PDB file of C-alpha atoms in Angstrom:
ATOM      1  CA  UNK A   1     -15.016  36.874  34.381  1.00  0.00           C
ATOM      2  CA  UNK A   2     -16.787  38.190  31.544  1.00  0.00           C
ATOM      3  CA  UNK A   3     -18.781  36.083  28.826  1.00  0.00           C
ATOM      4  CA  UNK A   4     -15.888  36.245  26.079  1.00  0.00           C
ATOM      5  CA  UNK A   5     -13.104  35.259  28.234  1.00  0.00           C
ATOM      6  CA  UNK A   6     -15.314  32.450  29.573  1.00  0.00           C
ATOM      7  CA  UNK A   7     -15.308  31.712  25.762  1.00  0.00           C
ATOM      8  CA  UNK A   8     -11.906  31.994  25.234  1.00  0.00           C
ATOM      9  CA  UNK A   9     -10.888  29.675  28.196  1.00  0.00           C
ATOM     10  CA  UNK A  10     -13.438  26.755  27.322  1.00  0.00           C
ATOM     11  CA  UNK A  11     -14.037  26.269  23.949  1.00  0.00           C
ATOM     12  CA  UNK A  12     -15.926  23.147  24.284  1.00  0.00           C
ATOM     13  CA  UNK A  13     -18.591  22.073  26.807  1.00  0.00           C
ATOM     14  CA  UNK A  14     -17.378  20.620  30.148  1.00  0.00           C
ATOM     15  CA  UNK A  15     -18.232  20.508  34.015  1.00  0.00           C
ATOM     16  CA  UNK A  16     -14.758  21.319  34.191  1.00  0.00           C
ATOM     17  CA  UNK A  17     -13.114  24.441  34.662  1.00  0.00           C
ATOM     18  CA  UNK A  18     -10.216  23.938  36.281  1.00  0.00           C
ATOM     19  CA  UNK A  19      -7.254  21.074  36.498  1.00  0.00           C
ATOM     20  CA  UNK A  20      -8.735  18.192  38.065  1.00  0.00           C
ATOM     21  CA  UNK A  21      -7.987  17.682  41.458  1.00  0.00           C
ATOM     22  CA  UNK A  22      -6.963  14.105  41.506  1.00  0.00           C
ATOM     23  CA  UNK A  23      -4.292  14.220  38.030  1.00  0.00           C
ATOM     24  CA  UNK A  24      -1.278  14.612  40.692  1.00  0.00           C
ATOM     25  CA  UNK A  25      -2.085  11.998  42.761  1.00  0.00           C
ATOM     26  CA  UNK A  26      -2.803  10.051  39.469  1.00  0.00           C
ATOM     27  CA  UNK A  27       0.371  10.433  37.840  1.00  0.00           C
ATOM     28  CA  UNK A  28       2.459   9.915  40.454  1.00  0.00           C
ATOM     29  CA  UNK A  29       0.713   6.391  40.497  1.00  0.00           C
ATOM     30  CA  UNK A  30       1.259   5.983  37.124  1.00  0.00           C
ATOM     31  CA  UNK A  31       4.998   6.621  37.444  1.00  0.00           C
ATOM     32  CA  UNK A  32       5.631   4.108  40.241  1.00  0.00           C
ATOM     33  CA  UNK A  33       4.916   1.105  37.627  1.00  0.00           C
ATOM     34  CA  UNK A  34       5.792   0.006  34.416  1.00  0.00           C
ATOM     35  CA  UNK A  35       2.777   0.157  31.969  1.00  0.00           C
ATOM     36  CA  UNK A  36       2.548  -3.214  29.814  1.00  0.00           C
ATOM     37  CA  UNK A  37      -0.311  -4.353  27.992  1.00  0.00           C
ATOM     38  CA  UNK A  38      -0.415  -6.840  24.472  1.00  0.00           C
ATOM     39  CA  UNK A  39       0.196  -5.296  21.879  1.00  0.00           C
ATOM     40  CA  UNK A  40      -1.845  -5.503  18.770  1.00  0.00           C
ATOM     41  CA  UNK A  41      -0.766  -7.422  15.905  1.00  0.00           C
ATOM     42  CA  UNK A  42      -1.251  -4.595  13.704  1.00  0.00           C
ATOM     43  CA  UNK A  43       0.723  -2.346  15.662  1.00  0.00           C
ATOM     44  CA  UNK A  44       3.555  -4.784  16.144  1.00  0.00           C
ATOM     45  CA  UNK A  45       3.611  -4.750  12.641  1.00  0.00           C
ATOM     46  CA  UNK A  46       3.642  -1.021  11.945  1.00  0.00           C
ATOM     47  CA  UNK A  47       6.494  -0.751  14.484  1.00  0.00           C
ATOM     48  CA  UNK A  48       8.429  -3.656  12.798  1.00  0.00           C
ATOM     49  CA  UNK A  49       8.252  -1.403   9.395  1.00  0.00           C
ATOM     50  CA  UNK A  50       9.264   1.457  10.984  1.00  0.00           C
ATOM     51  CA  UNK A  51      12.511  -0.248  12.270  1.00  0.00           C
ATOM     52  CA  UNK A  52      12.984  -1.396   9.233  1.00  0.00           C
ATOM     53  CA  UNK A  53      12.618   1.748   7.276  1.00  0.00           C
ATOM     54  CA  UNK A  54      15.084   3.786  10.154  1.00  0.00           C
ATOM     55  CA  UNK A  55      18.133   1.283   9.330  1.00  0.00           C
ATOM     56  CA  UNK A  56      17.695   1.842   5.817  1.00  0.00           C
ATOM     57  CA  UNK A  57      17.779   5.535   6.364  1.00  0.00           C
ATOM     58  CA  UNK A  58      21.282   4.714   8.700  1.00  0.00           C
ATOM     59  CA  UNK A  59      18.949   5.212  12.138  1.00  0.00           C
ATOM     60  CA  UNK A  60      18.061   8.600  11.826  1.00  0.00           C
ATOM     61  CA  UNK A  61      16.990  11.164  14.806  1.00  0.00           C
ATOM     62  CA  UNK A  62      13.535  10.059  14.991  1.00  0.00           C
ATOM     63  CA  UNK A  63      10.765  12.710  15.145  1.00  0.00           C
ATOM     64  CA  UNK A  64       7.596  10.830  16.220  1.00  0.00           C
ATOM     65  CA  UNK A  65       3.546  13.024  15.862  1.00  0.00           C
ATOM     66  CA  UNK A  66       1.369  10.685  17.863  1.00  0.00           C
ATOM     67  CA  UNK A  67      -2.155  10.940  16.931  1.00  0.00           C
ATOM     68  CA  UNK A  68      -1.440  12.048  13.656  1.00  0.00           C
ATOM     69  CA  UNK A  69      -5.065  12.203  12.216  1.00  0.00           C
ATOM     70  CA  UNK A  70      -4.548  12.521   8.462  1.00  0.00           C
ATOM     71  CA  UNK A  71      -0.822  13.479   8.268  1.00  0.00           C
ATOM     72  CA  UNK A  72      -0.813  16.737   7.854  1.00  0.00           C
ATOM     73  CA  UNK A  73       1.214  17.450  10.684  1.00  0.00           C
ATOM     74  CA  UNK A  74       3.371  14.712   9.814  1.00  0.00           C
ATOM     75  CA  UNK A  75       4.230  16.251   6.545  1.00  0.00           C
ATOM     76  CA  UNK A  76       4.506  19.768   8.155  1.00  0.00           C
ATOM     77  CA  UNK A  77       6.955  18.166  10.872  1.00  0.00           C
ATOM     78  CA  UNK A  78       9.222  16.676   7.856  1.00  0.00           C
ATOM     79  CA  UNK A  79       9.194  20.192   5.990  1.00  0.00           C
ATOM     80  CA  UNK A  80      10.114  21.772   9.421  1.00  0.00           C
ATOM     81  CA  UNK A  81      12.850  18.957  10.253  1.00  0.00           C
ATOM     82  CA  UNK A  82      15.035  18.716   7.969  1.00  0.00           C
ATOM     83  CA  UNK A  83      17.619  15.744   7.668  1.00  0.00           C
ATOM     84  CA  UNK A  84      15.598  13.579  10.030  1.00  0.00           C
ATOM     85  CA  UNK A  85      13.255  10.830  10.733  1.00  0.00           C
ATOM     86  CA  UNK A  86       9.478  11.429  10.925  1.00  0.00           C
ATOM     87  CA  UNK A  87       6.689   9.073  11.932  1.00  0.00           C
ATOM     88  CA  UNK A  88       3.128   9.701  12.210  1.00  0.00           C
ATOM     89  CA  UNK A  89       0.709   7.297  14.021  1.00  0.00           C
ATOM     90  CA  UNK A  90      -2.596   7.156  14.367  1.00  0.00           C
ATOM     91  CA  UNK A  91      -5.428   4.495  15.366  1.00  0.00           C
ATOM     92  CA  UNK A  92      -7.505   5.222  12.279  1.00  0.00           C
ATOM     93  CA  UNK A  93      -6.987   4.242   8.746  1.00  0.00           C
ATOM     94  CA  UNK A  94      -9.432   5.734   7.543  1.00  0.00           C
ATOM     95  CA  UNK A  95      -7.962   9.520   8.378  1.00  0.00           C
ATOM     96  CA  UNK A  96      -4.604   8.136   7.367  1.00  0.00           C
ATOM     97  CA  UNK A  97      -6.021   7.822   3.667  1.00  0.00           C
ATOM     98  CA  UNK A  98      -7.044  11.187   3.432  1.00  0.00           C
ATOM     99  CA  UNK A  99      -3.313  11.664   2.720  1.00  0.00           C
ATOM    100  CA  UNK A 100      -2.452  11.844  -0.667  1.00  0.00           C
ATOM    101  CA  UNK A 101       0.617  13.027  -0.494  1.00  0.00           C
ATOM    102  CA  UNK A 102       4.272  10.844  -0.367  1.00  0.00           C
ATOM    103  CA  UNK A 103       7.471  11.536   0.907  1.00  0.00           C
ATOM    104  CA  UNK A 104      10.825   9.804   1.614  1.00  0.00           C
ATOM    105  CA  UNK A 105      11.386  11.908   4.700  1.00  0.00           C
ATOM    106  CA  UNK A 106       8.200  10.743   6.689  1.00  0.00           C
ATOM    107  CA  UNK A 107       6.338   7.704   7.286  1.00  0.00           C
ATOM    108  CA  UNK A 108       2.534   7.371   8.259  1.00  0.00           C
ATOM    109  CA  UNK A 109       1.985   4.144  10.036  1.00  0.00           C
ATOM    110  CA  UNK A 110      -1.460   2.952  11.460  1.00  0.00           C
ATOM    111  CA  UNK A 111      -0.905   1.885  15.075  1.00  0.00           C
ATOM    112  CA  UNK A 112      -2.143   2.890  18.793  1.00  0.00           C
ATOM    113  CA  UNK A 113      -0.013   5.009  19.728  1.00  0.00           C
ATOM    114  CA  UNK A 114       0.870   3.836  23.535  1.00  0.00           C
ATOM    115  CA  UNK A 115       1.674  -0.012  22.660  1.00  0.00           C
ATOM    116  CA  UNK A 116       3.177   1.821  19.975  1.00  0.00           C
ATOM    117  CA  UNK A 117       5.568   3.729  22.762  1.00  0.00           C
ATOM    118  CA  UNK A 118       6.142   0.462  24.801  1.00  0.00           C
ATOM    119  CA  UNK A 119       8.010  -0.917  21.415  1.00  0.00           C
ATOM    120  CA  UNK A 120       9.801   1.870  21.108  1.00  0.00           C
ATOM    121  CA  UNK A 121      11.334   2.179  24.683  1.00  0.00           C
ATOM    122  CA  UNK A 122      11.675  -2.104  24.991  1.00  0.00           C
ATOM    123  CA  UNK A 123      13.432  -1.411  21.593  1.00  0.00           C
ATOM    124  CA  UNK A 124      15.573   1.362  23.513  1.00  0.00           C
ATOM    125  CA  UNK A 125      15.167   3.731  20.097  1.00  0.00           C
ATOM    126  CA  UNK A 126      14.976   7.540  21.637  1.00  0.00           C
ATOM    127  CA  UNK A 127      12.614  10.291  20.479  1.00  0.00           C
ATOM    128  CA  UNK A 128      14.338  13.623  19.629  1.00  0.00           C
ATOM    129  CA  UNK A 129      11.115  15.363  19.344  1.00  0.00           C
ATOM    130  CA  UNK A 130       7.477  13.986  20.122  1.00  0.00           C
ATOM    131  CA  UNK A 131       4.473  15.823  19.051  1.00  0.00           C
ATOM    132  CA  UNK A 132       1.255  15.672  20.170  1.00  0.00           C
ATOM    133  CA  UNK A 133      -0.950  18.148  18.514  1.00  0.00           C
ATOM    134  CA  UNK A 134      -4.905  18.531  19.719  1.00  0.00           C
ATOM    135  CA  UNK A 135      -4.839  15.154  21.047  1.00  0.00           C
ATOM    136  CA  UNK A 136      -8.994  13.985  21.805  1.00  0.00           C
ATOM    137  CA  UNK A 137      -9.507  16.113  25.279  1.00  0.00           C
ATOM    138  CA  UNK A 138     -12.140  13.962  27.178  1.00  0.00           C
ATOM    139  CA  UNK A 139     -14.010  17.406  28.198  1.00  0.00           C
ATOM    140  CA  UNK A 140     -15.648  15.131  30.975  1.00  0.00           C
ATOM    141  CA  UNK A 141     -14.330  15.493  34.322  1.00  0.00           C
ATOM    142  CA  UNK A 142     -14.809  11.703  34.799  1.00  0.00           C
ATOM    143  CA  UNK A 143     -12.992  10.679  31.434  1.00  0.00           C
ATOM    144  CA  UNK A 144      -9.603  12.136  33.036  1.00  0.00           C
ATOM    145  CA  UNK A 145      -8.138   8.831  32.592  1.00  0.00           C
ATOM    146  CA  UNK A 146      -8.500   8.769  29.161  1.00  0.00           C
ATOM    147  CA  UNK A 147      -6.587  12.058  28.742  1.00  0.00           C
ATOM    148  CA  UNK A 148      -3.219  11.680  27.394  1.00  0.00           C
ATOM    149  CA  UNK A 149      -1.653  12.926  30.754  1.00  0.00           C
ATOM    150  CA  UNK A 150      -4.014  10.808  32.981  1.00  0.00           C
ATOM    151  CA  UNK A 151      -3.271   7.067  30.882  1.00  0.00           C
ATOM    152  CA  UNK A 152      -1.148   4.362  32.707  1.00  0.00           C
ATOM    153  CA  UNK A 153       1.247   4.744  29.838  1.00  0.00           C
ATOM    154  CA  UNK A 154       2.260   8.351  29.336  1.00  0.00           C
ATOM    155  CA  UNK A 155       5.440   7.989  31.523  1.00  0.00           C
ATOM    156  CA  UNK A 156       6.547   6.481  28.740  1.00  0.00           C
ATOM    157  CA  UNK A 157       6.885   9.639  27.099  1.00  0.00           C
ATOM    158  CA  UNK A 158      10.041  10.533  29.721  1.00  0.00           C
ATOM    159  CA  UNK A 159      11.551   7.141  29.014  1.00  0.00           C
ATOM    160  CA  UNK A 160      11.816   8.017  25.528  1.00  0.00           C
ATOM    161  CA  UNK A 161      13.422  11.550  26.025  1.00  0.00           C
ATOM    162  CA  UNK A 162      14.049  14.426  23.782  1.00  0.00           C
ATOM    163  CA  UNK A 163      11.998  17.211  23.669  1.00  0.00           C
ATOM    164  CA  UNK A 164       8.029  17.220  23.426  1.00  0.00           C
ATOM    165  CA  UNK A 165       5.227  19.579  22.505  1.00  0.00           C
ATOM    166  CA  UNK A 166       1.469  19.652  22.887  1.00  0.00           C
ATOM    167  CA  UNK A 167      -0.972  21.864  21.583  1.00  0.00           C
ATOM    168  CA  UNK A 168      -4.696  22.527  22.433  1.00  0.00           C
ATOM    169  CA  UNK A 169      -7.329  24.761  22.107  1.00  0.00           C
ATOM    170  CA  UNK A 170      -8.783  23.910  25.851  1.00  0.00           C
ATOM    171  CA  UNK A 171      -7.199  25.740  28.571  1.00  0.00           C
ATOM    172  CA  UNK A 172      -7.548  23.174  30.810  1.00  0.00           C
ATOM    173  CA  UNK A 173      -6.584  20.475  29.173  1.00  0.00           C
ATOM    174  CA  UNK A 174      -3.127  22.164  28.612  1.00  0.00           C
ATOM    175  CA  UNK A 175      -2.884  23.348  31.732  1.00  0.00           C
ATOM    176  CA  UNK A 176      -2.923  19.469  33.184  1.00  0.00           C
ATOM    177  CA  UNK A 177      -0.543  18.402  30.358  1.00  0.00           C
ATOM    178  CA  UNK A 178       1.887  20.831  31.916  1.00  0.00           C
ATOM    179  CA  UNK A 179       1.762  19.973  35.494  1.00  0.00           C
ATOM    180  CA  UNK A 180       1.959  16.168  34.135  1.00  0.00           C
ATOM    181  CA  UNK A 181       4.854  16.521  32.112  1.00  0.00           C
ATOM    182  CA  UNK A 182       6.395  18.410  34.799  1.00  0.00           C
ATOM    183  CA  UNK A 183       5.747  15.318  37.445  1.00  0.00           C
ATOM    184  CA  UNK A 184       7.330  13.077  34.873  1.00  0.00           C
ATOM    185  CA  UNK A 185      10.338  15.145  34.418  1.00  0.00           C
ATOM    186  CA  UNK A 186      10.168  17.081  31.472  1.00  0.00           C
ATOM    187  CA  UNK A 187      10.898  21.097  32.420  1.00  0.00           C
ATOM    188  CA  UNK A 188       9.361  23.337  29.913  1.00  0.00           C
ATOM    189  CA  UNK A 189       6.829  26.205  30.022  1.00  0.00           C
ATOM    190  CA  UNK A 190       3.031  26.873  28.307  1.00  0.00           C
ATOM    191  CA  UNK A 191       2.199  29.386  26.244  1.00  0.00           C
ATOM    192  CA  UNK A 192      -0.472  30.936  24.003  1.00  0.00           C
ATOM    193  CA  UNK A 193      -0.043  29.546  20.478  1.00  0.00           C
ATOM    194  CA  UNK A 194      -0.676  32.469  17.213  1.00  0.00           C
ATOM    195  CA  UNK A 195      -0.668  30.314  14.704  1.00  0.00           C
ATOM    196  CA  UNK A 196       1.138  31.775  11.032  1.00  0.00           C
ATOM    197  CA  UNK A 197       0.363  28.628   9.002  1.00  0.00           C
ATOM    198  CA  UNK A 198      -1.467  25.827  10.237  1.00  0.00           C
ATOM    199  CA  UNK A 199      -0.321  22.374  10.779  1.00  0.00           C
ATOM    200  CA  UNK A 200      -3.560  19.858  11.445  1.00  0.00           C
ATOM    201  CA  UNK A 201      -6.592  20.153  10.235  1.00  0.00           C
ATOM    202  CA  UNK A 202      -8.207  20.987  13.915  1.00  0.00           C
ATOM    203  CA  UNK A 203      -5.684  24.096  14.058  1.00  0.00           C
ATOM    204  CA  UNK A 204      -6.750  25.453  10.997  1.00  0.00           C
ATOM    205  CA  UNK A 205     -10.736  25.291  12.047  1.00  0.00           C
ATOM    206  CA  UNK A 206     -10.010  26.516  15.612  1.00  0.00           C
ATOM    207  CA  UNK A 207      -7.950  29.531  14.278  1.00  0.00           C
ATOM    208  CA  UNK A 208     -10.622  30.725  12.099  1.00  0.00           C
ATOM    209  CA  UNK A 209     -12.790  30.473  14.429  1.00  0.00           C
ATOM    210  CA  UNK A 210     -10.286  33.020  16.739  1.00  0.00           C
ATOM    211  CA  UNK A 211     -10.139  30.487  19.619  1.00  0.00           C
ATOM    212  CA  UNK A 212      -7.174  30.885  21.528  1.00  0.00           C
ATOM    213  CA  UNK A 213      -4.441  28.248  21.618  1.00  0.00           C
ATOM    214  CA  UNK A 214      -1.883  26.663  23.894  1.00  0.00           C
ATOM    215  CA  UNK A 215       1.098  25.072  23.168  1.00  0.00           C
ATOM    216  CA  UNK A 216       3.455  23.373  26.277  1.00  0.00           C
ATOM    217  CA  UNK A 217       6.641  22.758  24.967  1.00  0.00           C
ATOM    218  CA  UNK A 218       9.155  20.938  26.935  1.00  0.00           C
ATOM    219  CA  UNK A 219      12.510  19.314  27.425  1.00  0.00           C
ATOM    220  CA  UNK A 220      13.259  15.692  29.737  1.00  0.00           C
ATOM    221  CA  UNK A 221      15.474  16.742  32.504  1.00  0.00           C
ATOM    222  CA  UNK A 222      15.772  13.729  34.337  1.00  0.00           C
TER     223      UNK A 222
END
C-alpha cells in the first residue's frame, strides 16, 4: 500500500488499522441485555420538552441527529426533511450556542444522547430516520467501548427503527459501524461519501482537506 492511500484510509493517528477483533463478540453481548442506567435530570428534562413540542406539532415522524455539535446538521436535516420532526442532541451547551439560527421545524435540545434513546424507546416514540454524523471515533484500539457501535446502549438504535445513517472520515471506524449495525439488524450497505454541500462543521474541514469519506446507510429489518 502506498503512502497516499495509507493517508486516505487513516486520517487520524491510531494503532489500529483494521476492525477490532473483539466488536462481534462485543455486540452480541450487548444485544443479549437491556441497557439501563439513571438518567440525568437535565436530559429527562430535554426529553420531556421534546414530547411536549411533538404533540403540539400532532406527533410528527421524528427525525432524530444524535451528537449534533452546533446544529448545523440539524438545520440541514430540517431543510432536507420536509413536513417532519427534527431533533438535535448533543452533550455540550456550549456548541449548541454557536447556533444562531431558529426554526419551527427543528429543535436543538442539550442531552446525552443514549439516556436520551432509553426515553425514547420506554416512551415507545419510533425514529424514522437517525443520524449520526462524525460521531467522536476513539482512534485507540483500547477505547472501542466508547465507540458508538461498541457502548452497552447502541442496540437501542434497532429498538427504535427506521432508517439510520453514519458518516466518517476513518475507514475503520465505518467499517465497524457497519458490521455492528448489521449484528443488530439493520441491512444497509457503506459507501464513499462526495460531499456537494456540507452538513457539519467536521465535513466541511475534512472535505477541504480531500480526505475521503464514508457514509453507512441502513434500514432495521428485524
Amino acid at each position: 500500500m502506498d503512502n497516499d492511500t495509507q493517508i486516505q484510509r487513516s486520517p487520524l493517528q491510531s494503532d489500529q488499522q483494521a476492525p477490532h477483533p473483539d466488536l462481534e463478540a462485543l455486540v452480541i453481548k450487548h444485544c443479549r441485555t437491556l441497557w439501563r442506567k439513571p438518567v440525568p435530570e437535565h436530559t429527562r428534562k430535554a426529553f420531556d420538552y421534546a414530547q411536549d413540542w411533538l404533540a403540539e406539532r400532532g406527533n410528527p415522524p421524528l427525525v432524530l441527529d444524535s451528537f449534533c455539535g452546533t446544529g448545523m446538521s440539524t438545520q440541514r436535516l430540517a431543510e432536507h426533511h420536509k413536513k417532519i420532526a427534527v431533533i438535535g442532541l448533543d452533550k455540550s451547551a456550549h456548541r449548541l450556542t454557536k447556533n444562531t439560527h431558529s426554526s419551527d421545524q427543528y429543535l436543538l435540545l442539550r442531552a446525552e444522547c443514549e439516556p436520551f434513546w432509553q426515553l425514547l424507546e420506554i416512551a415507545k416514540i419510533k425514529v424514522a430516520h437517525h443520524y449520526l454524523l462524525y460521531p467522536n471515533p476513539w482512534p485507540k484500539s483500547s477505547q472501542l467501548k466508547r465507540r458508538v457501535h461498541g457502548h452497552p446502549a447502541f442496540p437501542l438504535l434497532a429498538r427504535l427503527g427506521g432508517s439510520i445513517e453514519m458518516r466518517s472520515n476513518w475507514q475503520v471506524y465505518a467499517e465497524e459501524f457497519a458490521l455492528a449495525s448489521t449484528l443488530i439488524g439493520f441491512t444497509g450497505k457503506l459507501e464513499r461519501l462526495e460531499v456537494s454541500e456540507p452538513w457539519t462543521l467536521f465535513e466541511k474541514k475534512y472535505a477541504e482537506r480531500n480526505q475521503t469519506l464514508w457514509c453507512f446507510s441502513g434500514v432495521f429489518s428485524s
